[in-house]
Amino acid sequence: MQIIQRNVELRVDDSLMRVYVASPKPAGNYPGILFYSDIYQLGSPMIRLANYLAGYGYVVAAPEIFHRLELVGSIIEPDDLGRMRGNDDARRTPIAGHDADCRAVIEFLQAESAVSPGKIGTLGFCIGGHLAFRAAFQNEIKATVCCYPTGIPSGKLGQGIADTIHRVNEIKGEMLMVFGTLDPHIPENDRQTLIQSLESAGVPHKVLLYEAEHTFMRDDGYRYDAVAATAAWSEIVTFWERVFAD
């Protein structure tokens, strides 16, 4: 379906956080999705992914994850310098700040008239996959999709060490984990740690493995895999259709 695109302004810790919102054009009530980008923020590849998802009938809200450090609207180029800049922004962002951003976007979605009450999920890529995993600790999150989430077993997320792996039992909703088996940033032992943690906590989950590299769903780089990305999106949409069907 056709979508509407807009930017909204939220204030978190006295910092202006731009949130890109893509929503279905037809009037109605739809599930809301807290959408987390990778370290490059909301460049064209991430906007395309948010728009794609919105077209399936979701109100997608994507915050700029480094708003405390970057100017509003800043896009980090996915090259060597951009990688250093994005990783440095990640290193300097307080973990508590990410958690506060999460609450702000959830509350924004709850207040949106087009969002069905009680139907909020989250999706993230790379560092955003880690942020989506943490967002799942919030009671409002019914379903979470983590695409090649980085740093969960090690606690690498922002300033200090994130306690994410130790809080898995706080997750109330369902989880869908998407991994590339050729991804050096999430090796087999890290994948197994994540899976075993979900199993031990009794969290309903499904794991998807593709013979693909890191960021294989981002369509602007050499690691993009159209076949794996299309298959993953099919699973993601089916997952959310089922969870939000009630």
Short mmCIF file of C-alpha atoms in Angstrom, two decimals:
data_model
loop_
_atom_site.label_atom_id
_atom_site.label_comp_id
_atom_site.label_asym_id
_atom_site.label_seq_id
_atom_site.Cartn_x
_atom_site.Cartn_y
_atom_site.Cartn_z
CA MET A 1 0.00 0.00 0.00
CA GLN A 2 1.03 3.64 -0.38
CA ILE A 3 2.70 5.37 2.54
CA ILE A 4 3.07 8.79 4.12
CA GLN A 5 6.50 10.01 5.26
CA ARG A 6 7.24 12.66 7.87
CA ASN A 7 9.76 13.70 10.52
CA VAL A 8 8.79 14.38 14.11
CA GLU A 9 10.72 15.98 16.95
CA LEU A 10 11.03 14.34 20.35
CA ARG A 11 13.03 15.71 23.27
CA VAL A 12 15.03 13.22 25.32
CA ASP A 13 17.43 14.34 28.03
CA ASP A 14 17.18 17.87 26.60
CA SER A 15 18.43 16.63 23.24
CA LEU A 16 16.39 16.96 20.06
CA MET A 17 15.80 13.49 18.61
CA ARG A 18 14.53 13.39 15.06
CA VAL A 19 12.25 10.43 14.40
CA TYR A 20 11.47 9.46 10.82
CA VAL A 21 7.93 8.10 10.57
CA ALA A 22 6.58 6.07 7.64
CA SER A 23 2.96 4.99 7.86
CA PRO A 24 0.25 3.58 5.59
CA LYS A 25 -1.69 6.20 3.63
CA PRO A 26 -5.14 4.57 4.02
CA ALA A 27 -6.88 5.59 7.23
CA GLY A 28 -6.98 2.82 9.81
CA ASN A 29 -5.27 1.26 12.77
CA TYR A 30 -1.96 -0.52 12.32
CA PRO A 31 0.73 -2.05 14.54
CA GLY A 32 3.55 0.32 15.46
CA ILE A 33 7.21 -0.58 14.94
CA LEU A 34 10.20 0.98 16.72
CA PHE A 35 12.82 0.79 13.96
CA TYR A 36 16.54 0.97 14.77
CA SER A 37 19.19 1.72 12.14
CA ASP A 38 22.80 0.62 12.04
CA ILE A 39 25.66 2.96 13.05
CA TYR A 40 25.22 5.02 9.86
CA GLN A 41 21.87 6.40 11.03
CA LEU A 42 19.03 7.16 8.63
CA GLY A 43 20.63 7.21 5.20
CA SER A 44 18.81 6.12 2.06
CA PRO A 45 19.25 2.35 2.61
CA MET A 46 17.65 2.52 6.06
CA ILE A 47 14.86 4.82 4.87
CA ARG A 48 14.09 2.35 2.07
CA LEU A 49 13.83 -0.47 4.60
CA ALA A 50 11.53 1.57 6.85
CA ASN A 51 9.34 2.51 3.88
CA TYR A 52 9.24 -1.09 2.69
CA LEU A 53 7.98 -2.25 6.06
CA ALA A 54 5.41 0.55 6.32
CA GLY A 55 3.97 -0.55 2.99
CA TYR A 56 2.95 -3.85 4.59
CA GLY A 57 0.70 -2.02 7.04
CA TYR A 58 2.86 -0.75 9.90
CA VAL A 59 3.50 2.65 11.47
CA VAL A 60 7.30 2.69 11.49
CA ALA A 61 9.14 5.12 13.79
CA ALA A 62 12.92 5.34 13.29
CA PRO A 63 14.92 7.53 15.71
CA GLU A 64 18.35 8.97 15.04
CA ILE A 65 20.30 6.87 17.50
CA PHE A 66 23.21 9.31 17.90
CA HIS A 67 21.18 12.51 18.33
CA ARG A 68 23.20 13.49 21.43
CA LEU A 69 26.37 13.72 19.33
CA GLU A 70 25.32 14.38 15.74
CA LEU A 71 23.43 17.30 14.21
CA VAL A 72 19.80 16.67 13.34
CA GLY A 73 19.57 14.91 9.98
CA SER A 74 23.20 13.77 10.00
CA ILE A 75 23.88 10.77 7.80
CA ILE A 76 27.12 8.87 8.28
CA GLU A 77 28.61 7.55 5.05
CA PRO A 78 29.29 3.78 5.06
CA ASP A 79 32.99 4.09 4.27
CA ASP A 80 36.15 3.78 6.39
CA LEU A 81 35.83 7.26 7.89
CA GLY A 82 32.12 6.78 8.48
CA ARG A 83 32.75 3.48 10.20
CA MET A 84 35.19 5.15 12.58
CA ARG A 85 32.77 8.02 13.21
CA GLY A 86 29.79 5.72 13.79
CA ASN A 87 31.71 3.43 16.10
CA ASP A 88 33.01 6.41 18.06
CA ASP A 89 29.48 7.77 18.41
CA ALA A 90 28.41 4.36 19.66
CA ARG A 91 31.26 4.26 22.18
CA ARG A 92 30.35 7.70 23.55
CA THR A 93 26.58 7.27 23.81
CA PRO A 94 25.34 6.37 27.31
CA ILE A 95 23.50 3.06 27.46
CA ALA A 96 20.91 4.73 29.68
CA GLY A 97 20.43 7.27 26.88
CA HIS A 98 19.50 4.52 24.44
CA ASP A 99 17.01 3.17 26.97
CA ALA A 100 15.48 6.64 27.41
CA ASP A 101 15.17 7.00 23.63
CA CYS A 102 13.39 3.66 23.51
CA ARG A 103 10.80 4.79 26.06
CA ALA A 104 10.26 8.05 24.20
CA VAL A 105 9.51 6.33 20.88
CA ILE A 106 7.26 3.72 22.51
CA GLU A 107 5.27 6.51 24.17
CA PHE A 108 5.10 8.36 20.84
CA LEU A 109 3.68 5.26 19.14
CA GLN A 110 1.17 4.74 21.95
CA ALA A 111 -0.09 8.29 21.43
CA GLU A 112 -0.45 7.93 17.65
CA SER A 113 -4.09 7.55 16.59
CA ALA A 114 -3.12 5.25 13.69
CA VAL A 115 -1.39 2.74 15.99
CA SER A 116 -3.56 -0.09 17.28
CA PRO A 117 -3.57 -0.17 21.09
CA GLY A 118 -1.34 -2.90 22.48
CA LYS A 119 0.31 -3.67 19.14
CA ILE A 120 3.89 -2.46 19.23
CA GLY A 121 6.99 -4.28 18.03
CA THR A 122 10.60 -3.45 17.26
CA LEU A 123 13.16 -4.17 14.55
CA GLY A 124 16.83 -3.32 14.32
CA PHE A 125 19.99 -3.91 12.29
CA CYS A 126 23.55 -4.37 13.63
CA ILE A 127 23.83 -2.07 16.68
CA GLY A 128 20.14 -1.47 16.07
CA GLY A 129 19.57 -5.19 16.47
CA HIS A 130 21.12 -4.93 19.93
CA LEU A 131 18.92 -1.91 20.68
CA ALA A 132 15.84 -3.81 19.51
CA PHE A 133 16.82 -6.70 21.79
CA ARG A 134 16.98 -4.25 24.72
CA ALA A 135 13.69 -2.69 23.68
CA ALA A 136 12.13 -6.12 24.14
CA PHE A 137 12.61 -5.65 27.91
CA GLN A 138 9.78 -3.12 27.77
CA ASN A 139 6.36 -4.59 28.57
CA GLU A 140 4.74 -2.91 25.57
CA ILE A 141 6.85 -4.80 23.02
CA LYS A 142 4.94 -7.82 21.71
CA ALA A 143 7.38 -8.91 19.02
CA THR A 144 11.04 -8.21 18.26
CA VAL A 145 13.15 -8.78 15.15
CA CYS A 146 16.93 -8.57 15.57
CA CYS A 147 18.86 -8.59 12.30
CA TYR A 148 22.51 -9.54 12.89
CA PRO A 149 22.58 -7.85 16.32
CA THR A 150 26.07 -6.95 17.49
CA GLY A 151 27.63 -6.84 20.94
CA ILE A 152 24.99 -8.62 23.02
CA PRO A 153 27.13 -11.38 24.63
CA SER A 154 30.07 -8.98 25.12
CA GLY A 155 27.99 -6.05 26.35
CA LYS A 156 29.41 -3.76 23.64
CA LEU A 157 26.83 -1.06 22.97
CA GLY A 158 27.79 2.34 24.41
CA GLN A 159 29.63 3.75 27.40
CA GLY A 160 30.49 0.95 29.81
CA ILE A 161 29.27 -2.62 29.52
CA ALA A 162 25.64 -3.29 28.60
CA ASP A 163 23.82 -5.82 30.81
CA THR A 164 21.65 -7.04 27.92
CA ILE A 165 22.60 -10.72 28.01
CA HIS A 166 21.81 -10.89 31.73
CA ARG A 167 18.27 -9.55 31.35
CA VAL A 168 16.82 -11.96 28.81
CA ASN A 169 14.24 -13.19 31.33
CA GLU A 170 12.64 -9.71 31.20
CA ILE A 171 11.46 -10.32 27.64
CA LYS A 172 7.69 -10.86 27.49
CA GLY A 173 7.10 -11.00 23.73
CA GLU A 174 8.30 -13.21 20.88
CA MET A 175 11.70 -12.92 19.20
CA LEU A 176 12.88 -13.47 15.64
CA MET A 177 16.66 -13.59 15.24
CA VAL A 178 18.21 -13.13 11.77
CA PHE A 179 21.86 -14.06 11.23
CA GLY A 180 24.34 -14.42 8.40
CA THR A 181 26.54 -17.47 8.89
CA LEU A 182 29.45 -15.66 7.16
CA ASP A 183 29.23 -12.70 9.56
CA PRO A 184 32.50 -12.28 11.52
CA HIS A 185 30.87 -9.74 13.85
CA ILE A 186 28.53 -12.39 15.24
CA PRO A 187 30.48 -15.66 15.19
CA GLU A 188 28.96 -19.05 15.88
CA ASN A 189 29.75 -18.99 19.60
CA ASP A 190 27.97 -15.64 20.00
CA ARG A 191 24.95 -16.94 18.09
CA GLN A 192 24.83 -19.99 20.33
CA THR A 193 25.11 -17.84 23.46
CA LEU A 194 22.13 -15.78 22.32
CA ILE A 195 20.05 -18.81 21.39
CA GLN A 196 20.82 -20.63 24.63
CA SER A 197 19.94 -17.53 26.65
CA LEU A 198 16.54 -17.29 24.96
CA GLU A 199 15.93 -20.99 25.48
CA SER A 200 16.94 -20.89 29.14
CA ALA A 201 14.63 -17.92 29.77
CA GLY A 202 11.73 -19.64 28.00
CA VAL A 203 11.36 -16.82 25.48
CA PRO A 204 9.39 -17.87 22.37
CA HIS A 205 11.79 -17.41 19.49
CA LYS A 206 12.75 -18.42 15.98
CA VAL A 207 16.25 -18.25 14.49
CA LEU A 208 16.90 -17.68 10.79
CA LEU A 209 20.32 -18.48 9.34
CA TYR A 210 21.42 -17.38 5.87
CA GLU A 211 24.70 -18.03 4.11
CA ALA A 212 25.39 -14.32 3.98
CA GLU A 213 27.68 -11.65 5.43
CA HIS A 214 27.11 -8.84 7.90
CA THR A 215 24.62 -6.16 6.73
CA PHE A 216 23.35 -8.46 3.98
CA MET A 217 19.98 -6.68 4.05
CA ARG A 218 21.49 -3.23 3.32
CA ASP A 219 21.22 -2.68 -0.43
CA ASP A 220 24.08 -0.19 -0.99
CA GLY A 221 27.12 -2.34 -0.30
CA TYR A 222 29.05 -5.28 -1.66
CA ARG A 223 27.72 -7.53 1.10
CA TYR A 224 24.10 -7.09 0.03
CA ASP A 225 22.42 -10.40 -0.76
CA ALA A 226 19.09 -9.86 -2.51
CA VAL A 227 18.00 -13.48 -2.25
CA ALA A 228 18.74 -13.77 1.48
CA ALA A 229 17.27 -10.33 2.18
CA THR A 230 14.05 -11.15 0.33
CA ALA A 231 13.74 -14.45 2.19
CA ALA A 232 14.35 -12.71 5.52
CA TRP A 233 11.72 -10.05 4.82
CA SER A 234 9.20 -12.73 3.95
CA GLU A 235 9.82 -14.37 7.32
CA ILE A 236 9.67 -11.04 9.17
CA VAL A 237 6.36 -10.00 7.63
CA THR A 238 4.86 -13.44 8.27
CA PHE A 239 6.09 -13.34 11.87
CA TRP A 240 4.48 -9.98 12.57
CA GLU A 241 1.26 -10.86 10.75
CA ARG A 242 0.86 -13.82 13.08
CA VAL A 243 1.83 -12.05 16.31
CA PHE A 244 -0.37 -9.02 15.63
CA ALA A 245 -3.31 -10.99 14.22
CA ASP A 246 -5.31 -10.96 17.47
#
